[in-house]
Amino acid sequence: MGDAGFEHGGAINGHASHRVGLDIDLWPVRTDSAQCTTGSRITWQSATYDRAATRSLVQALRAAAPGHVALVFFNDPQLISEGLTTQYAGHDNHLHIRYCEKVHPNSLYVC
């Protein structure tokens, strides 16, 4: 797991979008044993990137919170073509998940 918003929001250096408390960054799944090793981030282009497992992770996140995942930024073109993720600059090496609520003062977080 990467950067996560605080439960009730708050400032996080370098992450304006994480300040609301409904955004989290996750690392893509790997095929090797370094998944939980600090500093071992990979991109969707890396030889150790596990697309099938990352696809399953995104599907599981969406299924666990039906109607409450506003977006998933991650630049794997295959997952984008499947409608699971959205391309966004700087998101080759992590998934940015934004959750949403039916009523929220910030329109970016309304489902």
mmCIF file of C-alpha atoms in Angstrom:
data_model
loop_
_atom_site.group_PDB
_atom_site.id
_atom_site.type_symbol
_atom_site.label_atom_id
_atom_site.label_comp_id
_atom_site.label_asym_id
_atom_site.label_seq_id
_atom_site.Cartn_x
_atom_site.Cartn_y
_atom_site.Cartn_z
ATOM 1 C CA MET A 1 0.000 0.000 0.000
ATOM 2 C CA GLY A 2 1.170 3.504 -0.742
ATOM 3 C CA ASP A 3 -0.275 6.824 0.340
ATOM 4 C CA ALA A 4 -3.626 6.761 2.111
ATOM 5 C CA GLY A 5 -5.861 9.594 3.196
ATOM 6 C CA PHE A 6 -6.513 10.082 6.880
ATOM 7 C CA GLU A 7 -9.842 8.690 8.089
ATOM 8 C CA HIS A 8 -11.450 12.124 8.361
ATOM 9 C CA GLY A 9 -9.180 13.879 5.878
ATOM 10 C CA GLY A 10 -6.246 16.171 6.445
ATOM 11 C CA ALA A 11 -3.116 17.479 4.758
ATOM 12 C CA ILE A 12 -0.720 14.975 3.187
ATOM 13 C CA ASN A 13 2.459 16.375 1.652
ATOM 14 C CA GLY A 14 2.424 16.145 -2.130
ATOM 15 C CA HIS A 15 -1.102 14.716 -2.372
ATOM 16 C CA ALA A 16 -3.874 17.284 -2.583
ATOM 17 C CA SER A 17 -6.350 14.584 -3.657
ATOM 18 C CA HIS A 18 -5.633 12.429 -0.604
ATOM 19 C CA ARG A 19 -6.642 15.189 1.817
ATOM 20 C CA VAL A 20 -10.354 14.319 1.692
ATOM 21 C CA GLY A 21 -9.808 10.868 3.221
ATOM 22 C CA LEU A 22 -11.348 8.854 0.352
ATOM 23 C CA ASP A 23 -8.234 8.171 -1.775
ATOM 24 C CA ILE A 24 -5.626 5.455 -1.470
ATOM 25 C CA ASP A 25 -2.664 4.281 -3.529
ATOM 26 C CA LEU A 26 -1.943 0.593 -3.975
ATOM 27 C CA TRP A 27 0.998 -1.049 -5.680
ATOM 28 C CA PRO A 28 0.336 -3.332 -8.654
ATOM 29 C CA VAL A 29 0.670 -7.028 -7.899
ATOM 30 C CA ARG A 30 4.002 -8.702 -8.636
ATOM 31 C CA THR A 31 4.907 -12.200 -9.765
ATOM 32 C CA ASP A 32 7.975 -12.394 -7.514
ATOM 33 C CA SER A 33 8.436 -12.413 -3.742
ATOM 34 C CA ALA A 34 9.137 -8.672 -3.403
ATOM 35 C CA GLN A 35 5.490 -7.534 -3.123
ATOM 36 C CA CYS A 36 5.879 -6.235 0.423
ATOM 37 C CA THR A 37 9.490 -5.084 0.153
ATOM 38 C CA THR A 38 9.991 -1.393 0.810
ATOM 39 C CA GLY A 39 11.115 0.523 -2.258
ATOM 40 C CA SER A 40 10.277 -2.271 -4.691
ATOM 41 C CA ARG A 41 7.630 -0.556 -6.788
ATOM 42 C CA ILE A 42 7.211 -1.708 -10.354
ATOM 43 C CA THR A 43 5.308 -0.367 -13.347
ATOM 44 C CA TRP A 44 2.780 -2.085 -15.594
ATOM 45 C CA GLN A 45 5.688 -2.493 -18.035
ATOM 46 C CA SER A 46 7.935 -4.413 -15.601
ATOM 47 C CA ALA A 47 8.736 -8.067 -16.190
ATOM 48 C CA THR A 48 7.505 -8.907 -12.670
ATOM 49 C CA TYR A 49 4.134 -7.161 -13.082
ATOM 50 C CA ASP A 50 1.207 -9.575 -12.657
ATOM 51 C CA ARG A 51 -1.613 -8.218 -14.819
ATOM 52 C CA ALA A 52 -4.062 -11.028 -14.019
ATOM 53 C CA ALA A 53 -3.658 -10.571 -10.265
ATOM 54 C CA THR A 54 -3.845 -6.774 -10.554
ATOM 55 C CA ARG A 55 -7.034 -7.142 -12.623
ATOM 56 C CA SER A 56 -8.478 -9.379 -9.889
ATOM 57 C CA LEU A 57 -7.490 -6.819 -7.248
ATOM 58 C CA VAL A 58 -9.328 -4.009 -9.071
ATOM 59 C CA GLN A 59 -12.382 -6.212 -9.592
ATOM 60 C CA ALA A 60 -12.376 -7.203 -5.903
ATOM 61 C CA LEU A 61 -12.109 -3.564 -4.781
ATOM 62 C CA ARG A 62 -15.066 -2.593 -6.954
ATOM 63 C CA ALA A 63 -17.104 -5.626 -5.814
ATOM 64 C CA ALA A 64 -16.426 -4.908 -2.131
ATOM 65 C CA ALA A 65 -17.857 -1.381 -2.430
ATOM 66 C CA PRO A 66 -20.452 -1.487 -5.214
ATOM 67 C CA GLY A 67 -21.244 1.986 -6.468
ATOM 68 C CA HIS A 68 -18.625 3.587 -4.203
ATOM 69 C CA VAL A 69 -15.479 3.408 -6.322
ATOM 70 C CA ALA A 70 -15.432 6.640 -8.314
ATOM 71 C CA LEU A 71 -12.267 5.846 -10.259
ATOM 72 C CA VAL A 72 -9.070 3.853 -10.428
ATOM 73 C CA PHE A 73 -6.145 5.608 -12.080
ATOM 74 C CA PHE A 74 -3.576 3.141 -13.464
ATOM 75 C CA ASN A 75 -1.938 3.240 -16.869
ATOM 76 C CA ASP A 76 -2.008 -0.428 -17.916
ATOM 77 C CA PRO A 77 -3.525 -0.119 -21.416
ATOM 78 C CA GLN A 78 -5.147 -3.567 -21.186
ATOM 79 C CA LEU A 79 -6.976 -2.735 -17.950
ATOM 80 C CA ILE A 80 -7.959 0.637 -19.422
ATOM 81 C CA SER A 81 -9.406 -1.065 -22.509
ATOM 82 C CA GLU A 82 -11.396 -3.372 -20.210
ATOM 83 C CA GLY A 83 -12.896 -0.345 -18.449
ATOM 84 C CA LEU A 84 -11.303 -1.240 -15.109
ATOM 85 C CA THR A 85 -8.872 1.676 -14.835
ATOM 86 C CA THR A 86 -8.369 5.141 -16.296
ATOM 87 C CA GLN A 87 -5.171 6.605 -17.722
ATOM 88 C CA TYR A 88 -3.688 9.501 -15.775
ATOM 89 C CA ALA A 89 -0.173 10.943 -15.909
ATOM 90 C CA GLY A 90 2.157 9.625 -13.216
ATOM 91 C CA HIS A 91 0.179 6.424 -12.552
ATOM 92 C CA ASP A 92 2.384 3.794 -14.193
ATOM 93 C CA ASN A 93 3.600 2.390 -10.860
ATOM 94 C CA HIS A 94 0.567 2.569 -8.596
ATOM 95 C CA LEU A 95 -3.209 2.352 -8.584
ATOM 96 C CA HIS A 96 -4.969 5.422 -7.240
ATOM 97 C CA ILE A 97 -8.396 4.425 -5.949
ATOM 98 C CA ARG A 98 -10.948 7.136 -5.189
ATOM 99 C CA TYR A 99 -14.010 6.195 -3.197
ATOM 100 C CA CYS A 100 -17.173 8.285 -3.283
ATOM 101 C CA GLU A 101 -20.317 8.956 -1.275
ATOM 102 C CA LYS A 102 -23.889 9.729 -2.345
ATOM 103 C CA VAL A 103 -23.616 13.134 -0.693
ATOM 104 C CA HIS A 104 -20.290 14.926 -0.391
ATOM 105 C CA PRO A 105 -19.451 18.647 -0.398
ATOM 106 C CA ASN A 106 -16.744 18.065 -3.050
ATOM 107 C CA SER A 107 -18.265 17.042 -6.394
ATOM 108 C CA LEU A 108 -15.224 14.885 -7.211
ATOM 109 C CA TYR A 109 -16.336 12.520 -4.433
ATOM 110 C CA VAL A 110 -20.051 12.226 -5.249
ATOM 111 C CA CYS A 111 -21.179 8.863 -6.626
#
